[in-house]
mmCIF file of C-alpha atoms in Angstrom:
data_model
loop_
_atom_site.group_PDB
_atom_site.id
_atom_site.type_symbol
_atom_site.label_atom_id
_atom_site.label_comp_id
_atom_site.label_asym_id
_atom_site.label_seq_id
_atom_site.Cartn_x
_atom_site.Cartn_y
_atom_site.Cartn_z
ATOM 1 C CA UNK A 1 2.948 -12.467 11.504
ATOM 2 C CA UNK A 2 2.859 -15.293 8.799
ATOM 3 C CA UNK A 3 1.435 -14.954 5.223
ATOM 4 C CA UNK A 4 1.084 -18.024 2.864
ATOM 5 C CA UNK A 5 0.341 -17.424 -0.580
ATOM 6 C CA UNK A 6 -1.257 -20.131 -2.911
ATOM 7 C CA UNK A 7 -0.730 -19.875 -5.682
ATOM 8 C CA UNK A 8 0.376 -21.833 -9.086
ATOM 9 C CA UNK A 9 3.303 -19.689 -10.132
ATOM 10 C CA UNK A 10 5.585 -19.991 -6.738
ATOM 11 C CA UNK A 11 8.825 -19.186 -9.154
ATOM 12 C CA UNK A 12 7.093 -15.278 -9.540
ATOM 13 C CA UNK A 13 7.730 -14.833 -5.597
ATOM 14 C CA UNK A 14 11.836 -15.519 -5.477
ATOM 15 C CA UNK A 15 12.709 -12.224 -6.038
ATOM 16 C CA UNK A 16 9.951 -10.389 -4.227
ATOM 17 C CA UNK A 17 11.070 -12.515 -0.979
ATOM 18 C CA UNK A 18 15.242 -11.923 -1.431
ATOM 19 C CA UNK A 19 15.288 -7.968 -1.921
ATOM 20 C CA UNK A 20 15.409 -4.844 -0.392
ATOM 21 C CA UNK A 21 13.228 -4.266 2.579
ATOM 22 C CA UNK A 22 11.293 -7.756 2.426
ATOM 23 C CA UNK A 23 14.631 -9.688 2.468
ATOM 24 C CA UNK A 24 15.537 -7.441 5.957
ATOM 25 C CA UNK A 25 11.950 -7.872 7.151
ATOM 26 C CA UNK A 26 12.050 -11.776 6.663
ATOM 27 C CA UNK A 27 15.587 -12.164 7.607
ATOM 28 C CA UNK A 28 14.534 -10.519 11.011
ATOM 29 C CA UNK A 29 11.507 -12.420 11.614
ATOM 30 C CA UNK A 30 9.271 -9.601 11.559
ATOM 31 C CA UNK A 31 7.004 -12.235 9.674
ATOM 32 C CA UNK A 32 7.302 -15.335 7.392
ATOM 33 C CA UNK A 33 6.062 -15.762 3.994
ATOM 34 C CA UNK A 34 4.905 -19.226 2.881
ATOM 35 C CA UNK A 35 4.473 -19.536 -0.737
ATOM 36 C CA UNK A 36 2.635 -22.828 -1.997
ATOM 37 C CA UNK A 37 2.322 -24.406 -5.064
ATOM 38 C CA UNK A 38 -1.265 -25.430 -5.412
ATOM 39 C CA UNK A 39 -0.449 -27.560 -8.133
ATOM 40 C CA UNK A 40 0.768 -30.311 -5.243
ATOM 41 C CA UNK A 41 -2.382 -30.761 -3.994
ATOM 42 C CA UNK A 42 -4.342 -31.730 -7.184
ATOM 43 C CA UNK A 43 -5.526 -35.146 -7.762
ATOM 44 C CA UNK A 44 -6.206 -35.192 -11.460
ATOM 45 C CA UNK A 45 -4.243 -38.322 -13.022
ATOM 46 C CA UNK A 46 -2.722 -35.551 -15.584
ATOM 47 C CA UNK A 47 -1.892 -33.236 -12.883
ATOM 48 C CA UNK A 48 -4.246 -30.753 -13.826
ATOM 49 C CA UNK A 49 -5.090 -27.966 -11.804
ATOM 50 C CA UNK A 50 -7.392 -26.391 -14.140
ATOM 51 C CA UNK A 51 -10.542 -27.300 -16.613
ATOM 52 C CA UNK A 52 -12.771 -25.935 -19.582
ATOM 53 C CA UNK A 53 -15.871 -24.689 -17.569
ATOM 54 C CA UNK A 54 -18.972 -26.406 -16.969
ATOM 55 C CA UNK A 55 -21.515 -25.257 -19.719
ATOM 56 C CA UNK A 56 -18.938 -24.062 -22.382
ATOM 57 C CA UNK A 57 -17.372 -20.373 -22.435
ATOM 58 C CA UNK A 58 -13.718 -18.863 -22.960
ATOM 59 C CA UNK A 59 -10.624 -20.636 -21.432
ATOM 60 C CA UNK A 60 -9.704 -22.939 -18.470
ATOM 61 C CA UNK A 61 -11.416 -22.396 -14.641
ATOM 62 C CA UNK A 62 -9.140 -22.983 -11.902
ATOM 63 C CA UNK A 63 -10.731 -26.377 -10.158
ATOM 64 C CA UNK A 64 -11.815 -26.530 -6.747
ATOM 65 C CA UNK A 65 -10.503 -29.591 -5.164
ATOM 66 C CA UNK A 66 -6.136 -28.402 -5.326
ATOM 67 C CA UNK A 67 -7.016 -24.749 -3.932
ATOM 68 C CA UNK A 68 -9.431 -26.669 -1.307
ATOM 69 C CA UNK A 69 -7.020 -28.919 -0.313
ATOM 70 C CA UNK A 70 -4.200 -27.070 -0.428
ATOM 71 C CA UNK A 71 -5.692 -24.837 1.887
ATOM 72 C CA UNK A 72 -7.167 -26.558 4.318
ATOM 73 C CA UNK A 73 -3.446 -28.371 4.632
ATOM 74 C CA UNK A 74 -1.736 -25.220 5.129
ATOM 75 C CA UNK A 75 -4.218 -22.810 6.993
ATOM 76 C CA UNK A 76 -4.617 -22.521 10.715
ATOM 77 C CA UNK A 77 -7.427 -22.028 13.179
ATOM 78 C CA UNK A 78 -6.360 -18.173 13.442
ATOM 79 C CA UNK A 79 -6.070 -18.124 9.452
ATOM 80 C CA UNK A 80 -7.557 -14.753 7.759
ATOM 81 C CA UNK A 81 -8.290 -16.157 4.586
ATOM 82 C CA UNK A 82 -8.068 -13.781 1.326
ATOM 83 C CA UNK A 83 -9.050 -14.398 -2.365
ATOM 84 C CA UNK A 84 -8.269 -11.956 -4.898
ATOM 85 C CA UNK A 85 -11.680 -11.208 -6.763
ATOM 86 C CA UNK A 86 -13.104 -8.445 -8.969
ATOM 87 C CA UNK A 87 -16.127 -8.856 -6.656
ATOM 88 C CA UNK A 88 -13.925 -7.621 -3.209
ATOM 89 C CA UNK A 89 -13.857 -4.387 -1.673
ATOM 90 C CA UNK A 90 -11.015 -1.910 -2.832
ATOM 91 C CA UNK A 91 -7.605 -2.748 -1.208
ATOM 92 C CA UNK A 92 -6.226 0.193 0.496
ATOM 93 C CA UNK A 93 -3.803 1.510 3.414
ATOM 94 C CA UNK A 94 -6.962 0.780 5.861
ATOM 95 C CA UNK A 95 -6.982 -2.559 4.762
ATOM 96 C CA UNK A 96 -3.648 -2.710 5.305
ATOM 97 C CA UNK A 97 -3.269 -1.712 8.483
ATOM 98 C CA UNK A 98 -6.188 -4.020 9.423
ATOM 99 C CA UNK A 99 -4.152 -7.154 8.047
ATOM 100 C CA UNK A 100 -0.953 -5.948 9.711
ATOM 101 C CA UNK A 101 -3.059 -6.674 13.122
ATOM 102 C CA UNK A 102 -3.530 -10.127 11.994
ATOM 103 C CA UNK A 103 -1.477 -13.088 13.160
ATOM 104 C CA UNK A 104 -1.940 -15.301 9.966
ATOM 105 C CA UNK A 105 -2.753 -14.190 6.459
ATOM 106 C CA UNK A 106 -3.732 -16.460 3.577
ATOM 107 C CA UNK A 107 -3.607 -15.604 0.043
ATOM 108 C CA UNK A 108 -5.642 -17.015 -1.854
ATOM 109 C CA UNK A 109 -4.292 -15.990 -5.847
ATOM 110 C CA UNK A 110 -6.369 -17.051 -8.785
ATOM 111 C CA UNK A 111 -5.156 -17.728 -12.321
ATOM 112 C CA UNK A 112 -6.526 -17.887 -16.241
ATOM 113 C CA UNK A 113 -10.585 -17.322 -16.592
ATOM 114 C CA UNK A 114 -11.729 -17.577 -12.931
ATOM 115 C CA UNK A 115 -11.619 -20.520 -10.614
ATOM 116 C CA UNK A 116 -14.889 -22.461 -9.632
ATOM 117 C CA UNK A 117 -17.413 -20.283 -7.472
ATOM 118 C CA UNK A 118 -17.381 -22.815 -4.182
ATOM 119 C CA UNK A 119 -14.318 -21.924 -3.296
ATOM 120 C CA UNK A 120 -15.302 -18.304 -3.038
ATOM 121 C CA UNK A 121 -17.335 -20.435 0.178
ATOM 122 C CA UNK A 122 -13.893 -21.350 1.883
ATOM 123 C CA UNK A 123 -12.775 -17.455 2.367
ATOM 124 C CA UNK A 124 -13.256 -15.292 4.939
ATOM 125 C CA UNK A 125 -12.814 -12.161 2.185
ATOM 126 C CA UNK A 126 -13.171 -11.179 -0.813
ATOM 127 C CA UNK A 127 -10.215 -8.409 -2.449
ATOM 128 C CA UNK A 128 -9.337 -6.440 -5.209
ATOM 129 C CA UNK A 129 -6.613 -3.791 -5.798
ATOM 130 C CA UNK A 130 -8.676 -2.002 -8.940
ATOM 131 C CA UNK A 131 -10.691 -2.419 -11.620
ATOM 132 C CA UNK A 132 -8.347 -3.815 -14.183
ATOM 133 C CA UNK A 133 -7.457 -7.170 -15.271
ATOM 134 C CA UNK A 134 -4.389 -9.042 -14.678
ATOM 135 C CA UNK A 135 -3.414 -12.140 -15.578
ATOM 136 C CA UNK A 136 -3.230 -13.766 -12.321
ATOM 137 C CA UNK A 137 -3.381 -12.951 -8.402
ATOM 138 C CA UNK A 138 0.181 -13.029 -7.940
ATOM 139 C CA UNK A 139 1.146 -9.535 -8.688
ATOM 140 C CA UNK A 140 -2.194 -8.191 -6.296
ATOM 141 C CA UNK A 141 -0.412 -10.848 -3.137
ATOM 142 C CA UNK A 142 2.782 -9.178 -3.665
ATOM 143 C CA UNK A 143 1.297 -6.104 -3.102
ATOM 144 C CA UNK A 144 -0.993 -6.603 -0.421
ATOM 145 C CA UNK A 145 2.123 -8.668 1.524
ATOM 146 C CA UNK A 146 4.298 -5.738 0.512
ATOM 147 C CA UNK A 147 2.017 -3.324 2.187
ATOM 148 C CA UNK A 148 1.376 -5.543 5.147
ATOM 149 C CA UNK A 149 4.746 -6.327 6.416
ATOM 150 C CA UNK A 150 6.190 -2.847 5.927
ATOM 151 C CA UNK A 151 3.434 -2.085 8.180
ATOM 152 C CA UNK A 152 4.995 -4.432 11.038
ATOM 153 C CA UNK A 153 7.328 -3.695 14.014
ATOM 154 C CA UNK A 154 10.628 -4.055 12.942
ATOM 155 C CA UNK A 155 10.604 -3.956 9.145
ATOM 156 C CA UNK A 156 11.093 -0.041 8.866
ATOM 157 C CA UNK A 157 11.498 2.744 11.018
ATOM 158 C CA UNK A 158 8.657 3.988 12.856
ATOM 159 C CA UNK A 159 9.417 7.365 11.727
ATOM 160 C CA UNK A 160 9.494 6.187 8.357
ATOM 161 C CA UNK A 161 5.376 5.414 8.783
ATOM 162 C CA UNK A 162 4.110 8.604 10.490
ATOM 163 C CA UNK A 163 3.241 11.503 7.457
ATOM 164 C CA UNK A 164 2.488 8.629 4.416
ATOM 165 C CA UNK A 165 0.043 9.323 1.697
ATOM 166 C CA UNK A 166 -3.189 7.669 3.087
ATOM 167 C CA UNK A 167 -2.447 8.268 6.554
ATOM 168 C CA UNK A 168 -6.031 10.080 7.391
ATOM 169 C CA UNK A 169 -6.682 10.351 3.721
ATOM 170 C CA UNK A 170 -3.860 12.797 2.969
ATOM 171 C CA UNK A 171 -1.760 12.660 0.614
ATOM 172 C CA UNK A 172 1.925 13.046 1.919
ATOM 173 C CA UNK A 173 3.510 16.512 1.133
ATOM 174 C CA UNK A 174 6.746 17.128 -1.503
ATOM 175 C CA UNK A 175 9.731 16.038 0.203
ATOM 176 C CA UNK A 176 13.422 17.258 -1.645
ATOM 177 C CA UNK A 177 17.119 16.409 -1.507
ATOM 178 C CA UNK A 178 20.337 18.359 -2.407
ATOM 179 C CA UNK A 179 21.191 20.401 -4.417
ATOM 180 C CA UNK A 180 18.880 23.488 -3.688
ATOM 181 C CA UNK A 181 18.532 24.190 -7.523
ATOM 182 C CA UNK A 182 18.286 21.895 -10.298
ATOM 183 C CA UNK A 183 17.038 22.407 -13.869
ATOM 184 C CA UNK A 184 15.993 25.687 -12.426
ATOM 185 C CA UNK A 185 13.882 24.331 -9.745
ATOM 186 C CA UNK A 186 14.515 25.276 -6.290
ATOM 187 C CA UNK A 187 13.555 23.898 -3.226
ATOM 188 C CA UNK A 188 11.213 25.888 -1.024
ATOM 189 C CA UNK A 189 13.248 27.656 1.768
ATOM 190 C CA UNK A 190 11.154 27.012 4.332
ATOM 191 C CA UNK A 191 12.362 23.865 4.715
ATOM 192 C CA UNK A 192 15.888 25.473 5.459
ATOM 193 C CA UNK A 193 14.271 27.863 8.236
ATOM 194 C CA UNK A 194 15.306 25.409 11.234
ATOM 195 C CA UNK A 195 11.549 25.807 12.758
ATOM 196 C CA UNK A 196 10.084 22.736 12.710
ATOM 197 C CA UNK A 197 6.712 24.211 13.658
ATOM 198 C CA UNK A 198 6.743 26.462 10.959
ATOM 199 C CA UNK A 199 8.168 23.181 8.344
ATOM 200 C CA UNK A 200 5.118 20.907 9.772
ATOM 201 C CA UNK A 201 3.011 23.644 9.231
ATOM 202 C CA UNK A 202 3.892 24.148 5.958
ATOM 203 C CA UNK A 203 3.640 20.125 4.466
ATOM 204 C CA UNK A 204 0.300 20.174 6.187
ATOM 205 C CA UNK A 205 -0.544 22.729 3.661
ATOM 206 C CA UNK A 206 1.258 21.001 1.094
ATOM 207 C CA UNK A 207 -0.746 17.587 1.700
ATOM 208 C CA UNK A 208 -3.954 19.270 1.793
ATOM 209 C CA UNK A 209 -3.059 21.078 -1.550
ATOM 210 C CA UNK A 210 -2.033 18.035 -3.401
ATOM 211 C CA UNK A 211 -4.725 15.688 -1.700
ATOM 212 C CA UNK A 212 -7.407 18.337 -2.646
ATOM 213 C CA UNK A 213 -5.991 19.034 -5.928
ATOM 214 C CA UNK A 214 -4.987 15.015 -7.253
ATOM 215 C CA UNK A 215 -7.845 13.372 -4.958
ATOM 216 C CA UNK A 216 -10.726 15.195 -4.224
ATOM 217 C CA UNK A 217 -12.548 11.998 -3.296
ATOM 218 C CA UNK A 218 -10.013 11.599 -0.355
ATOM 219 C CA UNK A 219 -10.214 14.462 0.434
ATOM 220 C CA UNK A 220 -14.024 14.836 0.723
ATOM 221 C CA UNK A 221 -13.747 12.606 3.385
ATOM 222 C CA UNK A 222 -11.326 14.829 5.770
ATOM 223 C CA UNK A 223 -12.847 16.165 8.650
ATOM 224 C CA UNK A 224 -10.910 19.802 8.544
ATOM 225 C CA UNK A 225 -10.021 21.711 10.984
ATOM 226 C CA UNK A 226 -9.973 25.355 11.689
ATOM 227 C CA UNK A 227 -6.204 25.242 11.752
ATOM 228 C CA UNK A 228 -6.926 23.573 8.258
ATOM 229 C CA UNK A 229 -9.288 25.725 6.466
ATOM 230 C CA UNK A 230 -6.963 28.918 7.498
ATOM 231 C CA UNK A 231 -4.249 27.287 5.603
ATOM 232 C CA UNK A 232 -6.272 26.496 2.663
ATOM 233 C CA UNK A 233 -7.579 30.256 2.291
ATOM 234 C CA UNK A 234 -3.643 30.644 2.800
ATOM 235 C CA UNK A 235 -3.392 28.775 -0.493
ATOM 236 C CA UNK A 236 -5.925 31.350 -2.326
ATOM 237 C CA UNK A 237 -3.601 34.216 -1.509
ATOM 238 C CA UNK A 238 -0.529 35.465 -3.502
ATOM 239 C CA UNK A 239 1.020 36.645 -0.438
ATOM 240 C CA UNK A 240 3.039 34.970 2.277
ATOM 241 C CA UNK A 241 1.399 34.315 5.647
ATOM 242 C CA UNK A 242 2.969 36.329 8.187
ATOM 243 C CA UNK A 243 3.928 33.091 9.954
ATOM 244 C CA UNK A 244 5.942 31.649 7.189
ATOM 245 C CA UNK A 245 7.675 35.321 6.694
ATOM 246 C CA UNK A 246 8.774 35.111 10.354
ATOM 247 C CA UNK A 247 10.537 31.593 9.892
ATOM 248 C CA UNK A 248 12.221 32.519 6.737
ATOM 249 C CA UNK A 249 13.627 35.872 8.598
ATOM 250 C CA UNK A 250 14.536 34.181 11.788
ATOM 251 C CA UNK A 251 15.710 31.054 9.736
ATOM 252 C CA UNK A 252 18.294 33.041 7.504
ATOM 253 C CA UNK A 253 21.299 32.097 9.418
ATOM 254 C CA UNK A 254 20.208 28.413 8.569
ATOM 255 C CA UNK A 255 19.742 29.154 4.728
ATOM 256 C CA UNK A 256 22.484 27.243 2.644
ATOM 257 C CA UNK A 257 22.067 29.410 -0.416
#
């Protein structure tokens, strides 16, 4: 896959491109990332990329004719072509995942009060990441390549991208490391019980606990099951399903406490 970002700030992108999991992903050739400076494309004898709007108001307006041209000299005829806008649909892990099918991704990032409305004309979308104001569309881009790319054969493991928060508008359950107890917290034995069933039953509870309790507008939208709605009226009770008692007896020889 190949993502270009325009943008005016190319310096911001250095580090995002030469760490961690990007730098592996890249390195690989799971996908390329292109940034350009769309202050090489302007043809204002100052240089200029940007300009008090038309009809007086607040600050400088991104101009039309660099982020024109400096797209049409780096897109393709495959090109998905993004502008981050207040006025674009939420960015989320659907969106994502959408993208990640795509075989060329343009960024399109804006910068200071706006940029002129006909470029919003030269886009095939329109996206936001929230309702908040940022200084500029660089931050959003890193994000939405971030979330792309890890997304891609090859960039993580495959196991890695199977119980995620968002996957079918769960969020993912509690996940622990060593040591058992810490600050007197303990992790939950059931994870030590050596029946997998019995563990992937149990963060399937867990997820539908959280997602209902921290996002009940995700979770709204889950169709449950009758699997599911037993293990929620589980979550009413004081007691211990019988199911989870039989792991934790059968799973004592596995305990490390």
């Amino acid at each position: 896959m190949n993502i270009t970002i325009l943008t005016l700030f190319p310096e911001m992108f250095e580090g995002f491109a030469t760490n961690s999991i990007m730098k592996r992903a890249l390195g690989k050739g799971v996908a390329t990332l292109k940034v350009v400076n769309i202050r090489d494309y302007t043809k204002d004898k100052y240089g200029r990329t940007d300009t008090p709007p038309v009809g007086g108001g607040a600050g400088l307006i991104e101009k039309c004719q660099p982020i024109v041209d400096a797209l049409n000299a780096n897109k393709t005829p495959s090109s998905h072509v993004i502008l981050m806008s207040p006025r674009g649909g939420t960015y989320n892990q659907k969106t994502a995942q959408r993208f990640a099918q795509l075989e060329d991704l343009v960024i399109i990032c804006g910068h200071y009060e706006g940029i002129d409305e006909r470029v919003n004309s030269y886009v095939d979308e329109l996206v936001s990441i929230g309702d908040y104001v940022l200084t500029g569309g660089e931050i959003p881009a890193m994000a939405i390549a971030d979330s792309v790319i890890r997304l891609l054969d090859g960039a993580i493991s495959k196991d890695s991208l199977t119980d995620e928060s968002f996957n079918n508008d769960l969020l993912e359950y509690p996940q622990f490391t060593e040591p058992y107890e810490y600050d007197g917290q303990t992790i939950p034995d059931i994870l030590y019980c050596g029946n997998h069933q019995a563990i992937e039953k149990w963060r399937r509870k867990q997820s539908l606990s959280l997602t209902r309790k921290y996002r009940p507008d995700l979770f709204a939208k889950i169709s449950l099951s009758k699997q599911d709605k037993k293990l929620l009226a589980e979550l009413e009770s004081d007691e211990t399903p019988k199911w989870e008692k039989t792991a934790l007896e059968k799973g004592k020889k596995f305990m490390k406490h």
